[in-house]
PDB file of C-alpha atoms in Angstrom:
ATOM      1  CA  UNK A   1      14.230  42.471 -18.546  1.00  0.00           C
ATOM      2  CA  UNK A   2      16.061  44.711 -15.863  1.00  0.00           C
ATOM      3  CA  UNK A   3      19.557  43.809 -15.096  1.00  0.00           C
ATOM      4  CA  UNK A   4      20.922  43.358 -11.621  1.00  0.00           C
ATOM      5  CA  UNK A   5      23.936  42.269  -9.792  1.00  0.00           C
ATOM      6  CA  UNK A   6      23.615  39.936  -6.633  1.00  0.00           C
ATOM      7  CA  UNK A   7      25.754  37.676  -4.771  1.00  0.00           C
ATOM      8  CA  UNK A   8      25.745  35.194  -2.054  1.00  0.00           C
ATOM      9  CA  UNK A   9      28.501  33.754   0.329  1.00  0.00           C
ATOM     10  CA  UNK A  10      28.488  30.031   1.215  1.00  0.00           C
ATOM     11  CA  UNK A  11      31.099  28.612   3.967  1.00  0.00           C
ATOM     12  CA  UNK A  12      32.066  25.428   2.368  1.00  0.00           C
ATOM     13  CA  UNK A  13      33.888  24.417   5.649  1.00  0.00           C
ATOM     14  CA  UNK A  14      30.914  24.851   7.792  1.00  0.00           C
ATOM     15  CA  UNK A  15      28.442  23.650   5.436  1.00  0.00           C
ATOM     16  CA  UNK A  16      26.543  27.046   6.069  1.00  0.00           C
ATOM     17  CA  UNK A  17      25.817  30.623   4.699  1.00  0.00           C
ATOM     18  CA  UNK A  18      28.442  33.120   5.467  1.00  0.00           C
ATOM     19  CA  UNK A  19      26.380  35.652   7.247  1.00  0.00           C
ATOM     20  CA  UNK A  20      27.742  39.012   8.609  1.00  0.00           C
ATOM     21  CA  UNK A  21      30.597  39.148   5.991  1.00  0.00           C
ATOM     22  CA  UNK A  22      31.355  42.928   4.971  1.00  0.00           C
ATOM     23  CA  UNK A  23      31.838  43.551   1.313  1.00  0.00           C
ATOM     24  CA  UNK A  24      32.723  46.356  -1.054  1.00  0.00           C
ATOM     25  CA  UNK A  25      31.609  46.751  -4.545  1.00  0.00           C
ATOM     26  CA  UNK A  26      34.113  48.871  -6.690  1.00  0.00           C
ATOM     27  CA  UNK A  27      33.859  49.934 -10.273  1.00  0.00           C
ATOM     28  CA  UNK A  28      37.211  49.710 -12.235  1.00  0.00           C
ATOM     29  CA  UNK A  29      37.863  52.571 -13.978  1.00  0.00           C
ATOM     30  CA  UNK A  30      41.319  52.027 -15.255  1.00  0.00           C
ATOM     31  CA  UNK A  31      44.373  49.999 -14.116  1.00  0.00           C
ATOM     32  CA  UNK A  32      44.736  50.898 -10.817  1.00  0.00           C
ATOM     33  CA  UNK A  33      42.001  53.374 -10.482  1.00  0.00           C
ATOM     34  CA  UNK A  34      38.504  52.157  -8.890  1.00  0.00           C
ATOM     35  CA  UNK A  35      35.688  53.959  -7.755  1.00  0.00           C
ATOM     36  CA  UNK A  36      33.627  52.687  -4.568  1.00  0.00           C
ATOM     37  CA  UNK A  37      29.919  52.140  -5.407  1.00  0.00           C
ATOM     38  CA  UNK A  38      28.555  50.463  -2.396  1.00  0.00           C
ATOM     39  CA  UNK A  39      29.238  48.591   0.585  1.00  0.00           C
ATOM     40  CA  UNK A  40      27.169  45.788   2.378  1.00  0.00           C
ATOM     41  CA  UNK A  41      27.012  43.022   4.784  1.00  0.00           C
ATOM     42  CA  UNK A  42      25.549  39.624   4.386  1.00  0.00           C
ATOM     43  CA  UNK A  43      22.509  38.366   6.051  1.00  0.00           C
ATOM     44  CA  UNK A  44      21.765  35.208   7.952  1.00  0.00           C
ATOM     45  CA  UNK A  45      21.352  33.380   4.137  1.00  0.00           C
ATOM     46  CA  UNK A  46      24.827  34.788   3.126  1.00  0.00           C
ATOM     47  CA  UNK A  47      23.328  37.286   0.573  1.00  0.00           C
ATOM     48  CA  UNK A  48      22.962  40.824   0.781  1.00  0.00           C
ATOM     49  CA  UNK A  49      19.119  42.391   1.633  1.00  0.00           C
ATOM     50  CA  UNK A  50      19.147  43.875  -1.863  1.00  0.00           C
ATOM     51  CA  UNK A  51      20.547  43.638  -5.111  1.00  0.00           C
ATOM     52  CA  UNK A  52      24.161  45.576  -5.278  1.00  0.00           C
ATOM     53  CA  UNK A  53      23.032  46.809  -8.488  1.00  0.00           C
ATOM     54  CA  UNK A  54      19.870  47.122 -10.235  1.00  0.00           C
ATOM     55  CA  UNK A  55      18.559  48.576 -13.513  1.00  0.00           C
ATOM     56  CA  UNK A  56      20.357  52.034 -14.367  1.00  0.00           C
ATOM     57  CA  UNK A  57      22.959  51.503 -11.638  1.00  0.00           C
ATOM     58  CA  UNK A  58      24.298  48.340 -13.708  1.00  0.00           C
ATOM     59  CA  UNK A  59      26.413  49.519 -16.580  1.00  0.00           C
ATOM     60  CA  UNK A  60      28.692  47.947 -19.116  1.00  0.00           C
ATOM     61  CA  UNK A  61      32.406  47.663 -17.493  1.00  0.00           C
ATOM     62  CA  UNK A  62      34.730  45.982 -15.139  1.00  0.00           C
ATOM     63  CA  UNK A  63      33.679  45.476 -11.106  1.00  0.00           C
ATOM     64  CA  UNK A  64      35.505  44.304  -8.268  1.00  0.00           C
ATOM     65  CA  UNK A  65      33.478  42.665  -5.190  1.00  0.00           C
ATOM     66  CA  UNK A  66      35.764  42.505  -2.230  1.00  0.00           C
ATOM     67  CA  UNK A  67      34.658  39.992   0.709  1.00  0.00           C
ATOM     68  CA  UNK A  68      36.158  40.649   3.998  1.00  0.00           C
ATOM     69  CA  UNK A  69      36.347  37.241   5.602  1.00  0.00           C
ATOM     70  CA  UNK A  70      39.004  37.658   7.925  1.00  0.00           C
ATOM     71  CA  UNK A  71      36.678  38.862  10.648  1.00  0.00           C
ATOM     72  CA  UNK A  72      34.168  36.206   9.735  1.00  0.00           C
ATOM     73  CA  UNK A  73      36.856  33.327  10.096  1.00  0.00           C
ATOM     74  CA  UNK A  74      38.089  34.767  13.355  1.00  0.00           C
ATOM     75  CA  UNK A  75      35.147  33.917  15.132  1.00  0.00           C
ATOM     76  CA  UNK A  76      35.918  30.217  14.753  1.00  0.00           C
ATOM     77  CA  UNK A  77      38.916  28.338  16.466  1.00  0.00           C
ATOM     78  CA  UNK A  78      41.470  28.926  13.672  1.00  0.00           C
ATOM     79  CA  UNK A  79      44.939  30.375  13.605  1.00  0.00           C
ATOM     80  CA  UNK A  80      45.359  34.002  13.779  1.00  0.00           C
ATOM     81  CA  UNK A  81      45.688  35.597  11.533  1.00  0.00           C
ATOM     82  CA  UNK A  82      43.567  34.224   9.131  1.00  0.00           C
ATOM     83  CA  UNK A  83      45.091  32.781   6.065  1.00  0.00           C
ATOM     84  CA  UNK A  84      42.363  34.391   4.009  1.00  0.00           C
ATOM     85  CA  UNK A  85      41.385  38.109   4.884  1.00  0.00           C
ATOM     86  CA  UNK A  86      40.254  40.254   1.816  1.00  0.00           C
ATOM     87  CA  UNK A  87      38.955  38.261  -1.227  1.00  0.00           C
ATOM     88  CA  UNK A  88      38.860  40.433  -4.599  1.00  0.00           C
ATOM     89  CA  UNK A  89      36.782  39.218  -7.392  1.00  0.00           C
ATOM     90  CA  UNK A  90      37.131  41.002 -10.694  1.00  0.00           C
ATOM     91  CA  UNK A  91      34.653  40.684 -13.324  1.00  0.00           C
ATOM     92  CA  UNK A  92      32.632  42.122 -16.230  1.00  0.00           C
ATOM     93  CA  UNK A  93      29.214  43.071 -16.975  1.00  0.00           C
ATOM     94  CA  UNK A  94      28.825  42.897 -20.906  1.00  0.00           C
ATOM     95  CA  UNK A  95      24.710  43.148 -20.731  1.00  0.00           C
ATOM     96  CA  UNK A  96      23.527  45.239 -18.388  1.00  0.00           C
ATOM     97  CA  UNK A  97      19.950  43.946 -18.856  1.00  0.00           C
ATOM     98  CA  UNK A  98      20.867  40.681 -17.433  1.00  0.00           C
ATOM     99  CA  UNK A  99      21.065  39.161 -13.940  1.00  0.00           C
ATOM    100  CA  UNK A 100      24.584  38.786 -12.832  1.00  0.00           C
ATOM    101  CA  UNK A 101      24.951  36.698  -9.628  1.00  0.00           C
ATOM    102  CA  UNK A 102      28.543  36.117  -8.304  1.00  0.00           C
ATOM    103  CA  UNK A 103      28.600  33.838  -5.609  1.00  0.00           C
ATOM    104  CA  UNK A 104      31.612  33.070  -3.346  1.00  0.00           C
ATOM    105  CA  UNK A 105      32.294  29.715  -1.991  1.00  0.00           C
ATOM    106  CA  UNK A 106      34.828  29.901   0.678  1.00  0.00           C
ATOM    107  CA  UNK A 107      36.583  28.183   3.506  1.00  0.00           C
ATOM    108  CA  UNK A 108      39.436  29.423   5.803  1.00  0.00           C
ATOM    109  CA  UNK A 109      41.991  28.175   3.263  1.00  0.00           C
ATOM    110  CA  UNK A 110      40.483  28.474  -0.152  1.00  0.00           C
ATOM    111  CA  UNK A 111      37.694  30.078  -2.347  1.00  0.00           C
ATOM    112  CA  UNK A 112      36.242  29.627  -5.758  1.00  0.00           C
ATOM    113  CA  UNK A 113      33.419  31.438  -7.718  1.00  0.00           C
ATOM    114  CA  UNK A 114      31.430  31.254 -10.751  1.00  0.00           C
ATOM    115  CA  UNK A 115      28.749  33.130 -12.820  1.00  0.00           C
ATOM    116  CA  UNK A 116      25.689  32.117 -11.326  1.00  0.00           C
ATOM    117  CA  UNK A 117      21.887  32.293 -11.927  1.00  0.00           C
TER     118      UNK A 117
END
């Protein structure tokens, strides 16, 4: 089985996928030290067009996904500046041969995540 990292953004306030949301994937090297691995934008389904990492790209370590939701929420009639702007999620990869799915459930005022399938 080959490993991969995927994500999905769901707008729980609107009840739809979070489309056109920029995100950054970082490798956390040490406290305060990160390396940018990739940037992407979610598609109409709230997903990236391809997995963020696959096979040999996915290694044991600590990662951080940063979702830039502020621009997304500016397109709605909400207070400006938005309450949430950049949402960082740190998580660890223990088995690089597994599928790690890190979804973001987000509204203009809150968010949650879990390890999906």
